[in-house]
Amino acid sequence: MPHILITGALGQIGRVLLQHLVDVHGKDAVLATDLPFDQSNLPCAYRSLDATDGEAWSKLAKEFRFKEVYHLVAVLSAKGEANPWRSWEINMKAWQNVIEHATHWPACKIFFPSSIAAYGPPLPSMVDEAQVLTPTTSYGVSKVAGELWADYANLKFGLDIRCLRLPGVIGYQTMPGGGTTDYAVDIFHQALKDEPFTCFLGPDTRLPMIYMDDLLRGILELMATPREVLAQAESGPSSAVYNLDGFSVSPAELFAEIKKHKPGFEIKYAPDFRQGIADDWPQELDGSKARKTWGWQPKYDLALTTSDMLKQLQSKKKVTTLQKQQHEQH
Ligand code: SER
């Protein structure tokens, strides 16, 4: 019987996290849920779930006794601005359902991914968790509200919710969708096609990023930290919110690093509405609270992220080409 639940399991982080959890705990331990998209090649049980549907959650709550929940459902920053109320509704209703139903699962640990989008102007270039939060996107507002509900639920319902404020995530395994940091993945795919890249952010837009391997380790380290250790870092018994820092980079710096490996690569800049979103976000995340509390230490800097992304994407491309050739021969 699965005791680990992932919502939003088919998304950029979900697919990678679920594979990792299956590798560690075995396929019977994990239940993946998401909207009924393509669920082929999933390594564990899958259930189609609209995370905003309270009745579906009630059924889930009766059927399972989860010990860990990773709640990855979210409409991200850029997509959210196209329909702010819809984004609010999805992000908050899904989170309410998790909190309400988690009260049925004794001693369950819950992971809530917050974001750099929780921050807003005016900002120092590096921010820590004590920064006053003034988000300027619907997504950011829902992340701040999500953190506050986490606090409330920990305090009032005795839940154990843990939050990380995440940078943009760079990974070769999956594509992001609807975010302002998505360019930092797209650029690698374009470099490997040997085609010029048009960036929707200006060259000097520095933002915090993290490599997928570091992100997974960060999430799992946080979840493995005893509650008492986290509580000692807090002013009260409730709040468990940490910046997870990786490295910071601008499109021009990322381009220059990729160009070291692909000298013919070219870039053009055509900033759109996402520029305004990025301009309101911090340039650097201060991760010292996570470092002090549970020993967080990112391993991937810009150079390592770039070389590993290119290496991994190149070998994925080789496998795909080989599979295509074999398919054509049969
Ligand atoms: N990657 C997210 C976005 O760009 C930020 O958390 O919306």
Short mmCIF file of C-alpha atoms and ligand atoms in Angstrom, two decimals:
data_model
loop_
_atom_site.label_atom_id
_atom_site.label_comp_id
_atom_site.label_asym_id
_atom_site.label_seq_id
_atom_site.Cartn_x
_atom_site.Cartn_y
_atom_site.Cartn_z
CA MET A 1 0.00 0.00 0.00
CA PRO A 2 1.52 3.36 -1.02
CA HIS A 3 2.47 5.60 1.91
CA ILE A 4 3.99 8.44 -0.14
CA LEU A 5 1.75 10.76 -2.18
CA ILE A 6 2.88 13.10 -4.95
CA THR A 7 0.46 15.61 -6.43
CA GLY A 8 1.37 17.28 -9.71
CA ALA A 9 3.43 14.17 -10.39
CA LEU A 10 3.63 14.73 -14.14
CA GLY A 11 5.20 18.18 -13.88
CA GLN A 12 8.81 19.36 -14.15
CA ILE A 13 9.76 18.44 -10.58
CA GLY A 14 7.11 15.75 -10.02
CA ARG A 15 8.30 13.27 -12.64
CA VAL A 16 11.89 13.41 -11.40
CA LEU A 17 11.02 13.34 -7.71
CA LEU A 18 8.71 10.37 -8.12
CA GLN A 19 11.38 8.34 -9.93
CA HIS A 20 13.79 9.16 -7.13
CA LEU A 21 11.30 8.18 -4.41
CA VAL A 22 10.56 4.91 -6.24
CA ASP A 23 14.31 4.20 -6.48
CA VAL A 24 14.69 4.74 -2.73
CA HIS A 25 11.44 3.25 -1.34
CA GLY A 26 10.30 0.88 -4.08
CA LYS A 27 7.43 1.20 -6.53
CA ASP A 28 4.76 -0.01 -4.11
CA ALA A 29 5.49 2.85 -1.71
CA VAL A 30 4.53 5.71 -4.02
CA LEU A 31 1.22 6.96 -5.42
CA ALA A 32 1.48 9.52 -8.23
CA THR A 33 -1.48 11.81 -8.93
CA ASP A 34 -2.12 14.42 -11.59
CA LEU A 35 -4.68 15.42 -14.18
CA PRO A 36 -5.39 12.65 -16.70
CA PHE A 37 -2.58 13.42 -19.14
CA ASP A 38 -0.17 10.90 -20.58
CA GLN A 39 0.86 8.69 -17.69
CA SER A 40 2.78 6.12 -19.69
CA ASN A 41 6.18 5.03 -18.40
CA LEU A 42 5.39 5.93 -14.82
CA PRO A 43 7.34 3.73 -12.41
CA CYS A 44 4.59 3.47 -9.77
CA ALA A 45 0.82 3.45 -9.21
CA TYR A 46 -1.01 6.41 -10.73
CA ARG A 47 -4.35 7.94 -9.96
CA SER A 48 -5.96 10.67 -11.97
CA LEU A 49 -6.82 13.48 -9.53
CA ASP A 50 -8.06 17.02 -9.98
CA ALA A 51 -6.39 18.42 -6.86
CA THR A 52 -9.13 21.05 -6.51
CA ASP A 53 -11.82 18.35 -6.18
CA GLY A 54 -12.66 17.95 -2.48
CA GLU A 55 -14.72 14.77 -2.96
CA ALA A 56 -11.86 13.03 -4.74
CA TRP A 57 -9.61 13.97 -1.82
CA SER A 58 -12.10 12.55 0.69
CA LYS A 59 -11.95 9.20 -1.11
CA LEU A 60 -8.16 9.32 -1.14
CA ALA A 61 -8.09 10.17 2.57
CA LYS A 62 -10.26 7.16 3.43
CA GLU A 63 -8.35 4.74 1.25
CA PHE A 64 -4.76 5.56 2.22
CA ARG A 65 -2.65 6.40 5.27
CA PHE A 66 0.07 8.58 3.81
CA LYS A 67 3.21 9.23 5.82
CA GLU A 68 4.66 11.73 3.33
CA VAL A 69 2.99 14.10 0.89
CA TYR A 70 4.80 16.12 -1.78
CA HIS A 71 2.36 18.73 -3.07
CA LEU A 72 3.64 19.88 -6.44
CA VAL A 73 0.44 21.12 -8.09
CA ALA A 74 0.82 24.76 -9.17
CA VAL A 75 0.01 27.20 -11.93
CA LEU A 76 3.34 29.03 -12.25
CA SER A 77 4.06 32.76 -12.44
CA ALA A 78 3.80 33.60 -16.14
CA LYS A 79 0.83 31.35 -16.93
CA GLY A 80 -0.89 32.56 -13.77
CA GLU A 81 -0.84 36.17 -14.94
CA ALA A 82 -2.96 35.27 -17.98
CA ASN A 83 -5.80 34.40 -15.58
CA PRO A 84 -4.90 35.47 -12.03
CA TRP A 85 -8.18 34.37 -10.41
CA ARG A 86 -8.05 30.92 -12.00
CA SER A 87 -4.46 30.54 -10.85
CA TRP A 88 -5.42 31.62 -7.31
CA GLU A 89 -8.36 29.21 -7.31
CA ILE A 90 -6.28 26.22 -8.43
CA ASN A 91 -3.25 26.96 -6.27
CA MET A 92 -5.24 27.64 -3.11
CA LYS A 93 -8.05 25.09 -3.44
CA ALA A 94 -5.55 22.30 -4.09
CA TRP A 95 -3.53 23.35 -1.05
CA GLN A 96 -6.65 23.59 1.13
CA ASN A 97 -7.54 20.04 0.12
CA VAL A 98 -4.10 18.76 1.10
CA ILE A 99 -4.24 20.48 4.50
CA GLU A 100 -7.83 19.44 5.26
CA HIS A 101 -7.29 15.80 4.38
CA ALA A 102 -3.83 15.45 5.89
CA THR A 103 -5.48 15.76 9.29
CA HIS A 104 -6.68 12.14 8.67
CA TRP A 105 -3.13 10.85 8.31
CA PRO A 106 -1.36 10.63 11.67
CA ALA A 107 2.32 11.74 11.77
CA CYS A 108 2.33 12.67 8.09
CA LYS A 109 5.08 15.01 6.84
CA ILE A 110 4.05 17.40 4.07
CA PHE A 111 6.26 19.25 1.62
CA PHE A 112 5.07 22.59 0.23
CA PRO A 113 7.19 24.24 -2.46
CA SER A 114 7.14 27.99 -2.06
CA SER A 115 9.10 30.19 -4.43
CA ILE A 116 11.25 33.24 -5.09
CA ALA A 117 7.93 34.63 -6.36
CA ALA A 118 6.95 35.13 -2.69
CA TYR A 119 9.33 38.11 -2.67
CA GLY A 120 8.63 41.49 -4.27
CA PRO A 121 9.94 45.04 -4.41
CA PRO A 122 11.62 46.86 -2.83
CA LEU A 123 14.33 44.21 -2.35
CA PRO A 124 17.99 44.09 -1.40
CA SER A 125 19.94 42.04 -3.98
CA MET A 126 20.16 39.10 -1.54
CA VAL A 127 17.12 38.12 0.52
CA ASP A 128 16.68 36.02 3.63
CA GLU A 129 13.48 34.63 5.12
CA ALA A 130 12.93 37.70 7.33
CA GLN A 131 12.33 39.90 4.26
CA VAL A 132 8.85 41.45 4.18
CA LEU A 133 6.89 39.60 1.46
CA THR A 134 5.28 41.75 -1.23
CA PRO A 135 4.62 39.41 -4.20
CA THR A 136 3.46 40.94 -7.49
CA THR A 137 2.04 37.84 -9.24
CA SER A 138 -1.03 35.77 -8.50
CA TYR A 139 1.31 32.77 -8.17
CA GLY A 140 3.48 34.67 -5.65
CA VAL A 141 0.44 35.74 -3.62
CA SER A 142 -0.73 32.12 -3.49
CA LYS A 143 2.73 30.99 -2.33
CA VAL A 144 2.77 33.53 0.52
CA ALA A 145 -0.78 32.54 1.48
CA GLY A 146 0.26 28.87 1.21
CA GLU A 147 3.12 29.41 3.64
CA LEU A 148 0.78 31.20 6.07
CA TRP A 149 -1.71 28.34 5.88
CA ALA A 150 1.15 25.94 6.53
CA ASP A 151 1.96 27.86 9.70
CA TYR A 152 -1.66 27.94 10.73
CA ALA A 153 -2.17 24.21 10.10
CA ASN A 154 1.02 23.30 11.99
CA LEU A 155 -0.09 25.38 14.93
CA LYS A 156 -3.82 24.65 15.02
CA PHE A 157 -4.08 21.14 13.57
CA GLY A 158 -0.69 19.79 14.70
CA LEU A 159 0.40 19.08 11.11
CA ASP A 160 4.04 18.85 10.05
CA ILE A 161 4.31 20.98 6.91
CA ARG A 162 7.74 21.99 5.63
CA CYS A 163 8.27 24.73 3.03
CA LEU A 164 11.15 25.65 0.76
CA ARG A 165 11.33 28.89 -1.20
CA LEU A 166 12.64 27.51 -4.48
CA PRO A 167 14.68 29.24 -7.19
CA GLY A 168 14.14 28.47 -10.88
CA VAL A 169 14.81 24.77 -11.49
CA ILE A 170 17.19 23.59 -14.22
CA GLY A 171 17.04 19.92 -15.18
CA TYR A 172 17.59 17.74 -18.24
CA GLN A 173 14.92 15.19 -17.33
CA THR A 174 11.78 17.30 -17.88
CA MET A 175 10.58 20.59 -19.34
CA PRO A 176 9.15 23.38 -17.20
CA GLY A 177 5.91 25.10 -18.23
CA GLY A 178 4.42 28.51 -17.57
CA GLY A 179 7.23 29.93 -15.43
CA THR A 180 9.44 33.01 -15.70
CA THR A 181 12.62 31.00 -15.17
CA ASP A 182 11.78 28.50 -17.98
CA TYR A 183 14.27 30.15 -20.35
CA ALA A 184 17.10 28.62 -18.32
CA VAL A 185 16.05 25.11 -19.46
CA ASP A 186 14.89 26.05 -22.98
CA ILE A 187 18.29 27.60 -23.77
CA PHE A 188 20.06 24.23 -23.37
CA HIS A 189 17.66 22.43 -25.72
CA GLN A 190 18.15 25.13 -28.32
CA ALA A 191 21.94 25.03 -27.96
CA LEU A 192 21.88 21.30 -28.72
CA LYS A 193 19.78 21.86 -31.83
CA ASP A 194 22.51 24.24 -33.01
CA GLU A 195 19.89 26.93 -33.45
CA PRO A 196 19.97 30.53 -32.13
CA PHE A 197 18.04 31.15 -28.93
CA THR A 198 15.61 34.03 -28.40
CA CYS A 199 15.45 34.89 -24.73
CA PHE A 200 12.28 36.40 -23.26
CA LEU A 201 14.32 38.09 -20.51
CA GLY A 202 16.96 40.78 -21.02
CA PRO A 203 20.68 39.87 -20.81
CA ASP A 204 21.31 41.19 -17.28
CA THR A 205 18.28 39.73 -15.50
CA ARG A 206 19.97 37.87 -12.66
CA LEU A 207 17.81 35.28 -10.89
CA PRO A 208 18.39 32.48 -8.39
CA MET A 209 18.49 29.00 -9.97
CA ILE A 210 19.10 25.46 -8.75
CA TYR A 211 20.09 22.24 -10.51
CA MET A 212 17.52 19.42 -10.29
CA ASP A 213 19.93 17.06 -8.46
CA ASP A 214 20.53 19.67 -5.77
CA LEU A 215 16.81 20.41 -5.55
CA LEU A 216 15.89 16.75 -4.95
CA ARG A 217 18.57 16.41 -2.32
CA GLY A 218 17.38 19.63 -0.66
CA ILE A 219 13.77 18.44 -0.50
CA LEU A 220 14.71 15.02 0.87
CA GLU A 221 17.15 16.44 3.42
CA LEU A 222 14.50 18.82 4.68
CA MET A 223 11.95 16.00 4.94
CA ALA A 224 14.45 13.80 6.80
CA THR A 225 15.24 16.47 9.41
CA PRO A 226 13.59 15.76 12.76
CA ARG A 227 10.76 18.17 13.56
CA GLU A 228 12.47 19.18 16.83
CA VAL A 229 15.56 20.30 14.92
CA LEU A 230 13.43 22.46 12.63
CA ALA A 231 11.47 23.83 15.59
CA GLN A 232 14.68 25.03 17.24
CA ALA A 233 15.36 27.28 14.23
CA GLU A 234 11.97 28.92 14.47
CA SER A 235 10.75 31.65 16.73
CA GLY A 236 7.64 29.57 17.50
CA PRO A 237 6.62 25.94 17.12
CA SER A 238 4.96 26.38 13.74
CA SER A 239 6.81 27.97 10.86
CA ALA A 240 9.23 25.90 8.78
CA VAL A 241 10.13 28.02 5.75
CA TYR A 242 13.60 27.98 4.23
CA ASN A 243 15.28 29.55 1.22
CA LEU A 244 16.95 26.83 -0.84
CA ASP A 245 19.88 28.45 -2.58
CA GLY A 246 21.77 27.15 -5.59
CA PHE A 247 23.49 29.81 -7.66
CA SER A 248 22.46 33.03 -9.42
CA VAL A 249 22.80 33.71 -13.12
CA SER A 250 21.68 36.11 -15.84
CA PRO A 251 20.81 35.06 -19.42
CA ALA A 252 24.07 36.66 -20.66
CA GLU A 253 26.14 34.72 -18.11
CA LEU A 254 24.35 31.44 -18.87
CA PHE A 255 24.80 32.01 -22.59
CA ALA A 256 28.54 32.71 -22.11
CA GLU A 257 28.93 29.48 -20.11
CA ILE A 258 27.12 27.39 -22.77
CA LYS A 259 29.20 29.05 -25.49
CA LYS A 260 32.35 27.61 -23.86
CA HIS A 261 30.99 24.17 -24.90
CA LYS A 262 29.15 25.27 -28.07
CA PRO A 263 31.23 28.08 -29.60
CA GLY A 264 28.83 28.63 -32.53
CA PHE A 265 25.79 29.22 -30.27
CA GLU A 266 23.95 32.54 -30.72
CA ILE A 267 21.43 34.46 -28.63
CA LYS A 268 18.92 37.26 -29.26
CA TYR A 269 16.98 39.13 -26.60
CA ALA A 270 13.27 39.90 -26.93
CA PRO A 271 12.01 40.67 -23.42
CA ASP A 272 8.24 40.29 -23.00
CA PHE A 273 5.83 40.61 -20.05
CA ARG A 274 7.91 38.09 -18.11
CA GLN A 275 10.65 40.72 -17.78
CA GLY A 276 8.38 42.66 -15.40
CA ILE A 277 7.87 39.55 -13.27
CA ALA A 278 11.59 38.78 -13.12
CA ASP A 279 12.46 42.40 -12.26
CA ASP A 280 10.36 42.08 -9.09
CA TRP A 281 12.21 38.96 -7.89
CA PRO A 282 15.40 38.78 -5.84
CA GLN A 283 18.75 38.30 -7.53
CA GLU A 284 20.18 36.08 -4.81
CA LEU A 285 18.74 33.82 -2.13
CA ASP A 286 20.42 33.74 1.26
CA GLY A 287 20.33 30.07 2.23
CA SER A 288 22.12 30.40 5.55
CA LYS A 289 19.06 29.40 7.62
CA ALA A 290 18.87 26.03 5.80
CA ARG A 291 22.64 25.65 6.05
CA LYS A 292 22.61 26.26 9.82
CA THR A 293 19.49 24.22 10.57
CA TRP A 294 20.00 21.07 8.53
CA GLY A 295 23.36 21.47 6.87
CA TRP A 296 22.18 22.47 3.38
CA GLN A 297 25.01 22.79 0.87
CA PRO A 298 24.42 23.10 -2.89
CA LYS A 299 26.85 21.12 -5.05
CA TYR A 300 26.08 22.50 -8.51
CA ASP A 301 27.31 25.95 -9.52
CA LEU A 302 26.86 27.50 -12.97
CA ALA A 303 29.82 25.69 -14.56
CA LEU A 304 28.85 22.25 -13.22
CA THR A 305 25.16 22.72 -14.05
CA THR A 306 26.01 23.73 -17.62
CA SER A 307 28.43 20.88 -18.31
CA ASP A 308 26.12 18.26 -16.79
CA MET A 309 23.02 19.58 -18.61
CA LEU A 310 24.82 19.45 -21.96
CA LYS A 311 26.28 16.00 -21.27
CA GLN A 312 22.95 14.52 -20.15
CA LEU A 313 20.89 16.08 -22.95
CA GLN A 314 23.47 14.96 -25.51
CA SER A 315 23.27 11.36 -24.34
CA LYS A 316 19.44 11.48 -24.26
CA LYS A 317 19.55 12.73 -27.85
CA LYS A 318 21.85 9.85 -28.85
CA VAL A 319 19.49 7.28 -27.29
CA THR A 320 16.48 8.84 -29.06
CA THR A 321 18.26 8.84 -32.42
CA LEU A 322 19.30 5.21 -31.92
CA GLN A 323 15.72 4.21 -30.97
CA LYS A 324 14.38 6.01 -34.06
CA GLN A 325 16.88 4.20 -36.30
CA GLN A 326 15.99 0.82 -34.77
CA HIS A 327 12.28 1.60 -35.19
CA GLU A 328 12.80 2.50 -38.86
CA GLN A 329 14.71 -0.73 -39.49
CA HIS A 330 11.83 -2.87 -38.20
N1 SER B 1 10.04 28.76 -11.56
C1 SER B 1 8.93 29.53 -11.08
C2 SER B 1 8.41 30.44 -12.11
O1 SER B 1 9.19 30.88 -12.93
C3 SER B 1 9.33 30.32 -9.86
O2 SER B 1 9.10 29.56 -8.74
O3 SER B 1 7.28 30.78 -12.08
#
